[in-house]
XYZ file of C-alpha atoms in Angstrom:
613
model
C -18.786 -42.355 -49.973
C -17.736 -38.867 -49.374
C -13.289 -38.572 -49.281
C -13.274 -34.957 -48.561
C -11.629 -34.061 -45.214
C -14.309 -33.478 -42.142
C -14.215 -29.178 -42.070
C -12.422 -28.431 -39.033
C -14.497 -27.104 -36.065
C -14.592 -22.972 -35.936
C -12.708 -21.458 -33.403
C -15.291 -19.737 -31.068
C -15.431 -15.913 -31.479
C -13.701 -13.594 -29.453
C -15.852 -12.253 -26.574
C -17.532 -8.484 -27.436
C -16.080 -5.799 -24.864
C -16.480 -2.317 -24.859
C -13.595 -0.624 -25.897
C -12.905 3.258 -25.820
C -9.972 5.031 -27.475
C -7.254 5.443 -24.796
C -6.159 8.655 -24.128
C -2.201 9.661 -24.593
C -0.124 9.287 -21.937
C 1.047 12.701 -20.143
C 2.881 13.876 -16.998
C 5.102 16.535 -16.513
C 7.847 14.910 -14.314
C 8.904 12.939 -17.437
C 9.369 9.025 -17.760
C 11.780 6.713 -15.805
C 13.677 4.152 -16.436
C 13.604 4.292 -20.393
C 17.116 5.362 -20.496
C 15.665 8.772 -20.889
C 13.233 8.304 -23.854
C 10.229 9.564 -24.437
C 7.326 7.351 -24.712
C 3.837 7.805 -26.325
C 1.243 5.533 -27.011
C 1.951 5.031 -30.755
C 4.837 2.857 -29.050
C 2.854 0.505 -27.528
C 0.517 -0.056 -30.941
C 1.225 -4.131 -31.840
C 1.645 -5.053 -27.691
C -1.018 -5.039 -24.606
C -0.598 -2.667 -22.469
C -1.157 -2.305 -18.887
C -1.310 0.613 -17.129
C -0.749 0.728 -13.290
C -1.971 3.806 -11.613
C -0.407 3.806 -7.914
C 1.433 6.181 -5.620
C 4.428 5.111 -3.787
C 2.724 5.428 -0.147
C 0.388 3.347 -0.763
C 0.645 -0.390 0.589
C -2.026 -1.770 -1.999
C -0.096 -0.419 -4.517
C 2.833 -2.283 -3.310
C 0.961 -5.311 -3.435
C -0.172 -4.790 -7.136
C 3.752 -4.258 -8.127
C 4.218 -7.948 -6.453
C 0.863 -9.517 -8.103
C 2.616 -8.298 -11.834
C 5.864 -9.636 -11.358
C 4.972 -13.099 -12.790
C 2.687 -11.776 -15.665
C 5.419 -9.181 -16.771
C 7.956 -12.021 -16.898
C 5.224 -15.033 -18.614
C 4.385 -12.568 -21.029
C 7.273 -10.121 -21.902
C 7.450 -10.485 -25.438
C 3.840 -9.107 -25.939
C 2.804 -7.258 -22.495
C 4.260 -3.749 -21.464
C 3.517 -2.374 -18.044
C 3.728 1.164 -17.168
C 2.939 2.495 -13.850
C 1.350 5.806 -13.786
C 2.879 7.812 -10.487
C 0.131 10.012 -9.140
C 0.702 11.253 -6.174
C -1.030 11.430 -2.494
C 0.946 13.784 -0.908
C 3.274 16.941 -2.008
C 6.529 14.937 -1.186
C 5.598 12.343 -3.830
C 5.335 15.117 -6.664
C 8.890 15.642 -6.051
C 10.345 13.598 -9.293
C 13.706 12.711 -7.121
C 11.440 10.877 -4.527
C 9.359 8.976 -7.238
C 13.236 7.903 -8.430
C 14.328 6.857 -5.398
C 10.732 4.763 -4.971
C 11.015 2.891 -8.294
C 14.509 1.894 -7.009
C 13.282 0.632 -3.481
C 10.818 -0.849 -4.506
C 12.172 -2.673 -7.748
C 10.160 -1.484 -10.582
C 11.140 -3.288 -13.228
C 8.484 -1.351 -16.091
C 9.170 2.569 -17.565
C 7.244 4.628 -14.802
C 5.540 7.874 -16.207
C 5.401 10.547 -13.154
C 2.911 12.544 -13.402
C 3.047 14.852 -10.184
C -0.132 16.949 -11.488
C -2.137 14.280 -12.047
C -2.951 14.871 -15.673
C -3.432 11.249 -17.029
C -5.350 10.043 -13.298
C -8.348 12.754 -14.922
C -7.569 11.150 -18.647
C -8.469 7.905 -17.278
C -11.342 8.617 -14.668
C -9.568 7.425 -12.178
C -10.690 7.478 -8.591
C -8.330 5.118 -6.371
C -4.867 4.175 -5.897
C -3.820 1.580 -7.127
C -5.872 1.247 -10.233
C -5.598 -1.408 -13.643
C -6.069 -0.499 -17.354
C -5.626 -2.565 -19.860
C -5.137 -1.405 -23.213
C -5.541 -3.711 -26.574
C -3.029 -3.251 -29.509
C -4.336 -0.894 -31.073
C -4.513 1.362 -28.997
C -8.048 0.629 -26.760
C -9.238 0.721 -23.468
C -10.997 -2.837 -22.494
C -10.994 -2.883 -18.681
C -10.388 -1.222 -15.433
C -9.569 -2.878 -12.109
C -9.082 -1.071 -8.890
C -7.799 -2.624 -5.889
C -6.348 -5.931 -5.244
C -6.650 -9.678 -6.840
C -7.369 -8.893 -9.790
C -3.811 -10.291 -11.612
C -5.247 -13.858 -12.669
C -8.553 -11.630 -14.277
C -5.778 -9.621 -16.234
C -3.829 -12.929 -17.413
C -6.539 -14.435 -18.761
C -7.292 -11.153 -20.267
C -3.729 -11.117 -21.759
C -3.622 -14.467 -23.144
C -7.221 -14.007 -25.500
C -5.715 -10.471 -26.621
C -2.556 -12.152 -27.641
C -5.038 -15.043 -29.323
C -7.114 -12.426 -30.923
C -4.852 -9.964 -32.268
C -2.197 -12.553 -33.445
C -4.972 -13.591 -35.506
C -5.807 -10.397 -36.858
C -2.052 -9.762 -37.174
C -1.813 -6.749 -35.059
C 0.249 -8.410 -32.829
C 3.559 -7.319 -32.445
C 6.029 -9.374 -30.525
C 9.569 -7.750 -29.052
C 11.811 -6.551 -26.534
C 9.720 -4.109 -24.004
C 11.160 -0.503 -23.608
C 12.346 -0.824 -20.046
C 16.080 0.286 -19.553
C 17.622 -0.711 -16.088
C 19.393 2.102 -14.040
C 23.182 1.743 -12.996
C 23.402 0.452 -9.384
C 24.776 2.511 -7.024
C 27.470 1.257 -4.278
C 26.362 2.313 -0.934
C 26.515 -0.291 2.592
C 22.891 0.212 3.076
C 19.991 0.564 0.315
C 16.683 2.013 1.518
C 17.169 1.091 5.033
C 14.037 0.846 7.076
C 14.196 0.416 10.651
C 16.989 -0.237 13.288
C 17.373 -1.395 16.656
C 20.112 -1.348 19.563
C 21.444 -4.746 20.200
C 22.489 -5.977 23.538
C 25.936 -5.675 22.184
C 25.370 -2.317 21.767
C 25.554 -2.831 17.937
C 22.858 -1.516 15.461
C 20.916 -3.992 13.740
C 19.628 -2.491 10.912
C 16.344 -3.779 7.896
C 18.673 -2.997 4.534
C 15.016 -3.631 2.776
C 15.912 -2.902 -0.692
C 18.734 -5.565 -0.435
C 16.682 -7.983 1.180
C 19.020 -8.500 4.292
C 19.853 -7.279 7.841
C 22.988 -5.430 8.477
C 24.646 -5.663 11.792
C 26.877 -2.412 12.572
C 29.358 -1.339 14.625
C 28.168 1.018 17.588
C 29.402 4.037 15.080
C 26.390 3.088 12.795
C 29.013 3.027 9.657
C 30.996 -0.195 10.025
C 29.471 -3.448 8.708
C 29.992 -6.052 10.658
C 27.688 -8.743 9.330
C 25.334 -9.116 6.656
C 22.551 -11.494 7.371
C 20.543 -13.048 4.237
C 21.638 -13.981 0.973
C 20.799 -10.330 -0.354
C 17.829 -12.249 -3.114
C 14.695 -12.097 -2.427
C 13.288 -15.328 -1.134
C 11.387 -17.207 1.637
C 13.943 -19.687 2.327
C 16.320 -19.598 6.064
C 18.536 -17.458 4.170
C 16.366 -14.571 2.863
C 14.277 -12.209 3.691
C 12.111 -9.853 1.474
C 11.811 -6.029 1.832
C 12.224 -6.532 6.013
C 10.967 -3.381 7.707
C 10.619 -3.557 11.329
C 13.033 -4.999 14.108
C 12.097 -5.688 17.665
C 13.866 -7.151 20.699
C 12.437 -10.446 22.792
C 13.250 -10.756 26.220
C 15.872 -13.708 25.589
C 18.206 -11.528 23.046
C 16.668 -12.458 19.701
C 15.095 -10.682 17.068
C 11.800 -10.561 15.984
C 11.622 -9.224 12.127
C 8.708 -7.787 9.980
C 9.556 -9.555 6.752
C 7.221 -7.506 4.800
C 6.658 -8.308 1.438
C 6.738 -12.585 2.589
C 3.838 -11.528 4.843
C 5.860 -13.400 7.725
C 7.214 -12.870 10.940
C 10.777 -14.308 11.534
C 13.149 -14.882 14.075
C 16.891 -13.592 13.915
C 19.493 -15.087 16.414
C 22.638 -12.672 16.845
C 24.169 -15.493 19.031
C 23.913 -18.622 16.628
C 23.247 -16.305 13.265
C 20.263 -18.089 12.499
C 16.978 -17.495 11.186
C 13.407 -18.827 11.348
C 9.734 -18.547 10.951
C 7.379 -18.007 13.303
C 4.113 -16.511 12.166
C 2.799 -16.016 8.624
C 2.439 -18.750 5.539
C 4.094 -16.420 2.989
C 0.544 -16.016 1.563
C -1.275 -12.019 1.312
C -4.158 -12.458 3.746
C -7.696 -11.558 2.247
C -11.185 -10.855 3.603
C -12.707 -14.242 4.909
C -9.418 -15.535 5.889
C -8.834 -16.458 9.707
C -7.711 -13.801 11.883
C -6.235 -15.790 14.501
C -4.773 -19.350 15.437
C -1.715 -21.034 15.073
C 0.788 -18.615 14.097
C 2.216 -20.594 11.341
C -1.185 -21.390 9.957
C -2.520 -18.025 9.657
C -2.028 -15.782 6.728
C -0.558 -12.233 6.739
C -0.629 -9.112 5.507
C 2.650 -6.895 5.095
C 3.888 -6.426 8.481
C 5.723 -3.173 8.861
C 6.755 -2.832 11.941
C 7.238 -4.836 15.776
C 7.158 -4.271 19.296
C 7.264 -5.728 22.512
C 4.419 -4.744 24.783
C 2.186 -6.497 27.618
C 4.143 -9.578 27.059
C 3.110 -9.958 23.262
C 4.657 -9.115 19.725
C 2.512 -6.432 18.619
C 2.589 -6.102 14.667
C 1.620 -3.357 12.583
C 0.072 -4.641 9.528
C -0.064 -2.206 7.307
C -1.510 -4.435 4.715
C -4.896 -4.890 5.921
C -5.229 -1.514 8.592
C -5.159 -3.735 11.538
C -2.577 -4.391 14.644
C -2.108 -7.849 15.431
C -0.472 -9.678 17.881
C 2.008 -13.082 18.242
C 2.493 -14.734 21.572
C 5.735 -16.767 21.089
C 4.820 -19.018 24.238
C 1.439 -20.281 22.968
C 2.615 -19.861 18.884
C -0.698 -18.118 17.883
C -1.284 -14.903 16.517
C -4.826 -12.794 16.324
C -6.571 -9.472 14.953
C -5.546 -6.660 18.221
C -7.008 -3.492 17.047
C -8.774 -2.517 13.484
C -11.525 -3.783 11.144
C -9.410 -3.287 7.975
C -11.410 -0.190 6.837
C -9.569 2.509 6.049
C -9.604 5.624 8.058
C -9.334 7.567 11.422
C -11.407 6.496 14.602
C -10.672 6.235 17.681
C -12.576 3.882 20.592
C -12.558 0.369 21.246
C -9.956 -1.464 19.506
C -12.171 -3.767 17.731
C -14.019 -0.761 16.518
C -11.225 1.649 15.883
C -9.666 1.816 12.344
C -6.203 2.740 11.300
C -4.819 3.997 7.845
C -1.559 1.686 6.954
C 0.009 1.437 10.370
C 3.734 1.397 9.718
C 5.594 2.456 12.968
C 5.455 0.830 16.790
C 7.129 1.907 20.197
C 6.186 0.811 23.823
C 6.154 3.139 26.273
C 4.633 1.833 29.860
C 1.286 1.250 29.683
C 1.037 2.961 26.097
C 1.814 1.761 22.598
C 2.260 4.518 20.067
C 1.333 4.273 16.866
C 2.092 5.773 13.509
C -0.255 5.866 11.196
C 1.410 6.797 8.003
C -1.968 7.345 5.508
C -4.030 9.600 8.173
C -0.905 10.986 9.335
C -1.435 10.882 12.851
C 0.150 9.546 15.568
C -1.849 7.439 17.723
C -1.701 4.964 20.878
C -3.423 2.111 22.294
C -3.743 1.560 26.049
C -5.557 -0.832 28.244
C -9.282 0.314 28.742
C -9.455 -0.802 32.526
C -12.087 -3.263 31.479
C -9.430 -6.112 30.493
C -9.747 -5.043 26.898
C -7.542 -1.987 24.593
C -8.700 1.247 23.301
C -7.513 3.140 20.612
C -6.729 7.231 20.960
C -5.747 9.848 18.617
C -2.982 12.340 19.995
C -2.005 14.135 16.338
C -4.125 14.008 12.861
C -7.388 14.423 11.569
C -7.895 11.823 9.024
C -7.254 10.506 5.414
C -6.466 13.896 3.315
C -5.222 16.697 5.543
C -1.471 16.994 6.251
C 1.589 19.488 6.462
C 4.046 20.631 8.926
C 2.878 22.680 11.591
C 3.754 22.587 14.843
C 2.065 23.779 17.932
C -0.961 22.542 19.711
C -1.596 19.086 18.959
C -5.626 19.015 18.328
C -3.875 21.503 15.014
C -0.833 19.975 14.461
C 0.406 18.159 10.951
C 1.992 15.358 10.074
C 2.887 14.018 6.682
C 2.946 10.248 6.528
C 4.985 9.189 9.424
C 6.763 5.910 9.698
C 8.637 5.623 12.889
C 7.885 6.616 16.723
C 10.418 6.544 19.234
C 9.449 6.694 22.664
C 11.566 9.306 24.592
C 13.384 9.489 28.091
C 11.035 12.476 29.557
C 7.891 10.355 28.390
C 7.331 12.491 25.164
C 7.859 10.858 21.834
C 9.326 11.518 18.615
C 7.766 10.974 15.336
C 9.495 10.246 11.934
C 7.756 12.307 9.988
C 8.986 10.873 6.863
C 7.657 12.553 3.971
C 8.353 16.258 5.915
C 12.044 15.202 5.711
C 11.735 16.001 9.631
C 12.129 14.577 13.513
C 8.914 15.631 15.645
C 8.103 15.460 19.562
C 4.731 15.171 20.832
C 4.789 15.950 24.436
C 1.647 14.374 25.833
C 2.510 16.476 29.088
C 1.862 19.622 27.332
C -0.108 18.730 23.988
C 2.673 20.713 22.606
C 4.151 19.321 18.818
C 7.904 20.611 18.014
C 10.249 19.754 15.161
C 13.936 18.719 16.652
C 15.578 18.653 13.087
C 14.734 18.605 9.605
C 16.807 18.130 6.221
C 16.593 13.825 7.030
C 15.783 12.338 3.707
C 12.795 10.455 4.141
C 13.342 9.352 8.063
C 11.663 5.650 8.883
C 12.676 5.097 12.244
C 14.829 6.223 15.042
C 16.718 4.690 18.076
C 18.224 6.143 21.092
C 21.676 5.639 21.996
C 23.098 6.664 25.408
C 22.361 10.464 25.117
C 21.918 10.680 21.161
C 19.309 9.562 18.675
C 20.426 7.708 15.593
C 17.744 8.533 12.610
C 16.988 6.261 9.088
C 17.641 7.929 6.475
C 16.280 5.605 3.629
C 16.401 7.995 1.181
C 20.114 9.025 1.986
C 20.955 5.021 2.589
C 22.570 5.253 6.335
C 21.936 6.258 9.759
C 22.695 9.894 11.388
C 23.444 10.457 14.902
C 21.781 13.233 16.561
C 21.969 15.083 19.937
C 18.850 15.175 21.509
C 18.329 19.258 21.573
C 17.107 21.074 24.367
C 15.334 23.300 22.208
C 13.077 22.417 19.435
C 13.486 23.700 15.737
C 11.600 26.410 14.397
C 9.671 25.792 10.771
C 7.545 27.748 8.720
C 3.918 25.977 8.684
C 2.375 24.568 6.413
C -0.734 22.309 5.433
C -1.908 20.938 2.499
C -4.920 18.599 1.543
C -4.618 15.484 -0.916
C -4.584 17.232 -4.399
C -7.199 14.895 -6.228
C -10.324 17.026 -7.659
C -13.437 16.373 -5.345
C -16.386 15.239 -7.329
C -19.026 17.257 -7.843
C -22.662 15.337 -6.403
C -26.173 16.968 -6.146
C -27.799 16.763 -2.714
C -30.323 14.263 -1.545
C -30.605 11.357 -3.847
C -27.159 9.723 -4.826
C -26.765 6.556 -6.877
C -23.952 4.819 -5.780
C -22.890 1.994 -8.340
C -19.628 -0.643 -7.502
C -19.058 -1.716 -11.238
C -17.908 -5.267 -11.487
C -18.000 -7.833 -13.926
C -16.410 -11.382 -13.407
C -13.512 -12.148 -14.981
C -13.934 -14.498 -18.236
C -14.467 -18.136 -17.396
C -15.751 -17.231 -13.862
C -18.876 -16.216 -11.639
C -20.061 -14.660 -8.788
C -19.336 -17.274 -5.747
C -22.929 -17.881 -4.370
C -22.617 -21.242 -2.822
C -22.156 -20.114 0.571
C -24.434 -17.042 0.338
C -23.865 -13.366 -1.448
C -20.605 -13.251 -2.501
C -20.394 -9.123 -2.456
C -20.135 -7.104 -0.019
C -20.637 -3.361 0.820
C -19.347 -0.980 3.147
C -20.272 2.745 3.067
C -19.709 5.835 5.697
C -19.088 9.378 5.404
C -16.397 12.148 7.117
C -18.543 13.766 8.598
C -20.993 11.526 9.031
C -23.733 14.317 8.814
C -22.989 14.112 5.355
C -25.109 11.206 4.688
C -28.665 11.647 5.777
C -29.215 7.775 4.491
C -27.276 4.971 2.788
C -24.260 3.998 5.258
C -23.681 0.678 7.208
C -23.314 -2.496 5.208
C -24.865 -4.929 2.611
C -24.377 -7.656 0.188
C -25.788 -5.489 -3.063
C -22.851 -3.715 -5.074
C -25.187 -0.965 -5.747
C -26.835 1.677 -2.650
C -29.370 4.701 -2.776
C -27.684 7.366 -1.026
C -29.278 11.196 0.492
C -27.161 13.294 0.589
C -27.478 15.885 3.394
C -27.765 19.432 1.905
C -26.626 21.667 4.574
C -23.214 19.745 4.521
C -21.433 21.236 1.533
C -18.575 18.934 1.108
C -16.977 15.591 2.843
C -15.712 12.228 2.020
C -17.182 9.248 0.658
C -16.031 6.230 2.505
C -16.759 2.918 0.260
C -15.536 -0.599 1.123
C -16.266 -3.097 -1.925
C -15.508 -7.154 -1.960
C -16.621 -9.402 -4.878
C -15.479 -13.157 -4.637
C -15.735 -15.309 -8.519
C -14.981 -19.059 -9.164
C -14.774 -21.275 -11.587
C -17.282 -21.704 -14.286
C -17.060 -25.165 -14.176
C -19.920 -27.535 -13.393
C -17.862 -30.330 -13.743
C -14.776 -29.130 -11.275
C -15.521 -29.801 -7.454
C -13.388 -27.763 -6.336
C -12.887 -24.347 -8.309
C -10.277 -21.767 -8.234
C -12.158 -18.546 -6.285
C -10.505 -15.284 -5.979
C -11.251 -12.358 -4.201
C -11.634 -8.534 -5.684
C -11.687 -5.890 -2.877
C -10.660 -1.970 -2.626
C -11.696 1.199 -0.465
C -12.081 4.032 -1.882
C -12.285 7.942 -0.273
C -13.668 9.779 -2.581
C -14.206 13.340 -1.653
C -17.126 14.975 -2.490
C -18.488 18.619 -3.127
C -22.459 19.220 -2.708
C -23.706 21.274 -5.437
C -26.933 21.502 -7.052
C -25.756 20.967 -10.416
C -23.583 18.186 -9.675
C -24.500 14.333 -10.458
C -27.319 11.720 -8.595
C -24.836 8.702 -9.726
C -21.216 7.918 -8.634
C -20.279 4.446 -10.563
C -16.573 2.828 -8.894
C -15.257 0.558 -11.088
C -14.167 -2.549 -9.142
C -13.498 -4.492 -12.380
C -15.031 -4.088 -15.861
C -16.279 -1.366 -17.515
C -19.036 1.192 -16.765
C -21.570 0.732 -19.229
């Protein structure tokens, strides 16, 4: 009879992943909220690190802040996140704006700006937002771009923290994250606002998760409505954007980040929901039904038009509408790709719609990404078709004024329709009020020096402006005569990648998270989208397909353009025995422009998640 102790089974080895050496962390605005430190990677050594790579304009970064929230809390003794700011457009290089965004939106991680986009070309990175995880000491074991991928990283965190408290180069702590001091102001990053019947402003005070009713002076509070937390409960809102009017005094609200629609009542003070689960929608989801059924994606901003709620939801590139009378809600305009074009509404595509106004038999649109302004109108045919009255598309942008087919915007968020029938444009990161006169195809600047404008309202014979980024409204007489500016224009600042004509490998890198695989009971579980701007660019290759991988030819009397690639991967579950697994969805779009030369490269890998071999 053998008394020794049975030898206790081996804990199974720690998967094999690539790993590179990550590069050091650089940017030349400097690093917020460390309580002015300077941090370098030899900090992080001992803790997993997580680096978020977004730029404040960008709604899918927005989401990605919300998806961390719950792993930076779970795992704060071990897990640092830093978001990398690299910026889109010349107003986000301005280190006071990046500030005043890792305030609205509630950032709770040190934020390294980096307005020249030094680390983005450290890291290969080619879309906003973008995930890297770095081990403890020090590398690089995965890259996620896009959306969903925050239960992939968790797991990811938890066997690190396994691993390397094992190996002992775990180091456990407080993070480096040092809080600003608040600042006292009535309104915080105000949104939108809207003329009640009273002749009060009602106003989205997003930042502190409330409405704020004010006097007709737009100064004196005389209300606040929500508890001021964020929440989904009859007494909260969270980051509200847009306001609109019904026809029986209440107030339909874009509560953004709850991906809901609720209803304000001035008379009785009360609030409910009408449309949205508090669930993101994703690809595959439905895109109509009962309104209360259906999922959303950030709604930015409402109007009232051919008897409907119209919604812009910026989260997924669409408009949608909600009919209170039958309680349903359904996909208006958009296919969720990314991008400029014009025609049919179920054809068209928009760029992170974010600003509404009605105006007859036209609803005007601005499209903050492509910064245009656009409008739907009824075709004659009983459906809606989508037009383009200023903008060009994904990457060009400035402020010039003058005929509107040449004409720049830079990431508008409000329209305002005017008296005369022309309408002014918040052209928020041009710190400037715009008129496009559709009479004249004329584009004029009525003021400038608002701090980020959002939205804009008429009252009697004045126009009261957002300022979010000065945290109140400004009244403004309508002038008679438009401002004169210097122009300007300026095209998105990332480094175009350099491709050889004719054959082009295009390769959507993903790998399932651990524990899970592709999701093939239903048929392919990937999906891929691919265009061009222009579309002579591509001789072959576009349309769509279920392979992550596409043989391109490029055309070589087009010399340069941009990429447009839409990629979706759903994993479950590795579970035999579990009937029904836990499936998530990875998607992002990417523009990636390109330069045709002959000694650039035949293969263009996109990381989705994993590594590039």
């Amino acid at each position: 009879m053998n008394d020794a102790a049975p030898a206790p089974t081996p804990a199974p080895a720690p998967r094999k992943r690539a790993r590179v050496r990550a590069p050091e962390l650089i940017g030349k605005g400097g690093w917020i909220n460390t309580g002015g430190k300077d941090l370098k990677l030899a900090d992080f050594r001992g803790r997993t690190l997580i680096l978020d790579f977004w730029t404040f304009c960008c709604i899918n970064c927005l989401h990605v802040l919300d998806e961390l929230r719950e792993l930076e809390e779970k795992h704060r003794d071990t897990v640092v996140v830093i978001g990398v700011h690299s910026p889109k457009f010349v107003h986000e290089a301005e280190h006071a704006a990046v500030v005043d965004a890792v305030e609205r939106y509630e950032v709770h991680h040190p934020v390294l700006d980096d307005p020249e986009l030094a680390t983005w070309k450290q890291y290969a990175v080619r879309a906003w937002p973008t995930l890297v995880v770095i081990d403890p000491e020090g590398y690089v074991v995965a890259q996620h771009a896009g959306e969903g991928h925050a239960h992939a990283i968790a797991r990811l965190v938890e066997e690190l923290e396994a691993e390397h408290e094992a190996k002992g180069t775990l180091r456990r702590g407080d993070g480096p994250y040092v809080a600003p001091e608040p600042v006292a102001t009535d309104l915080r990053f105000p949104g939108k606002a809207l003329v009640l019947p009273s002749g009060n402003l009602l106003v989205s005070d997003s930042t502190r998760h409330q409405l704020v009713e004010l006097d007709a002076d737009g100064e004196s509070v005389v209300r606040r409505i929500g508890s001021g937390e964020r929440g989904f409960g009859p007494d909260s809102f969270s980051e509200p954007q847009g306001l609109a009017l019904l026809p029986d005094g209440r107030v339909v609200v874009a509560d953004t980040v709850n991906h809901a629609l609720r209803v304000f009542d001035p008379a009785g003070g009360t609030v409910e929901t009408v449309a949205g689960t508090g669930r993101q929608w994703w690809q595959g989801s439905p895109t109509s039904g009962p309104a209360l059924e259906v999922d959303l994606s950030s709604p930015w901003d409402v109007a009232w038009w051919q008897g409907r709620v119209w919604i812009a939801m910026a989260g997924v590139h669409q408009l949608w509408t909600w009919d209170p009378e039958a309680g349903t809600v359904q996909v208006a305009a958009g296919t969720t790709n990314e991008g400029l074009v014009d025609g049919p509404a179920a054809e068209a595509w928009f760029a992170q719609p974010s600003g509404l106004a009605a105006a007859g038999d036209r609803l005007w649109v601005a499209d903050s990404e492509t910064s245009a302004l656009r409008y739907v109108e009824p075709d004659g045919e009983g459906g809606y078709a989508v037009r383009s009255a200023v903008g060009t598309g994904l990457f060009d942008f400035g402020h010039r004024d003058g005929d509107a087919a040449q004409a720049l915007l830079q990431h508008p968020l409000g329209v305002t329709a005017l008296p005369d029938g022309s309408v002014a444009v918040c052209d928020t990161y041009n710190h400037a009020l715009r008129r496009y006169d559709p009479a004249t195809g004329q584009v004029t600047t009525l003021a400038t020096d608002l701090r980020e404008p959002s939205d804009a309202v008429l009252a009697g014979e004045d126009i009261v402006v957002v300022e979010s980024a000065r945290h109140r409204l400004t009244r403004l007489r309508l002038p008679e005569e438009a401002v004169r500016v210097d122009a300007v224009a300026h095209r998105t600042q990332r480094a175009a990648t350099e491709v050889a004509p004719g054959a082009l490998r295009l390769d959507v890198v993903f790998q399932a998270p651990a524990g899970q695989k592709l999701d093939t009971r239903y048929g392919p579980s990937t999906r891929l989208l691919v265009s061009a701007t222009p579309p002579e660019l591509l001789e072959r290759g576009e349309g769509a397909g279920t392979d992550l991988f596409r043989d391109l030819v490029l055309n070589p009397a087009v010399t340069e353009g941009v990429l447009h690639v839409s990629a979706m991967a759903a994993s479950c579950d590795d579970d035999p025995a579990n009937e029904y697994p836990a499936c998530h969805v990875h998607q992002q779009d990417w523009g990636v422009p390109v330069t045709v030369t002959a000694s650039g490269t035949t293969r263009l890998p996109l990381v989705l998640a994993g590594m590039d071999g």
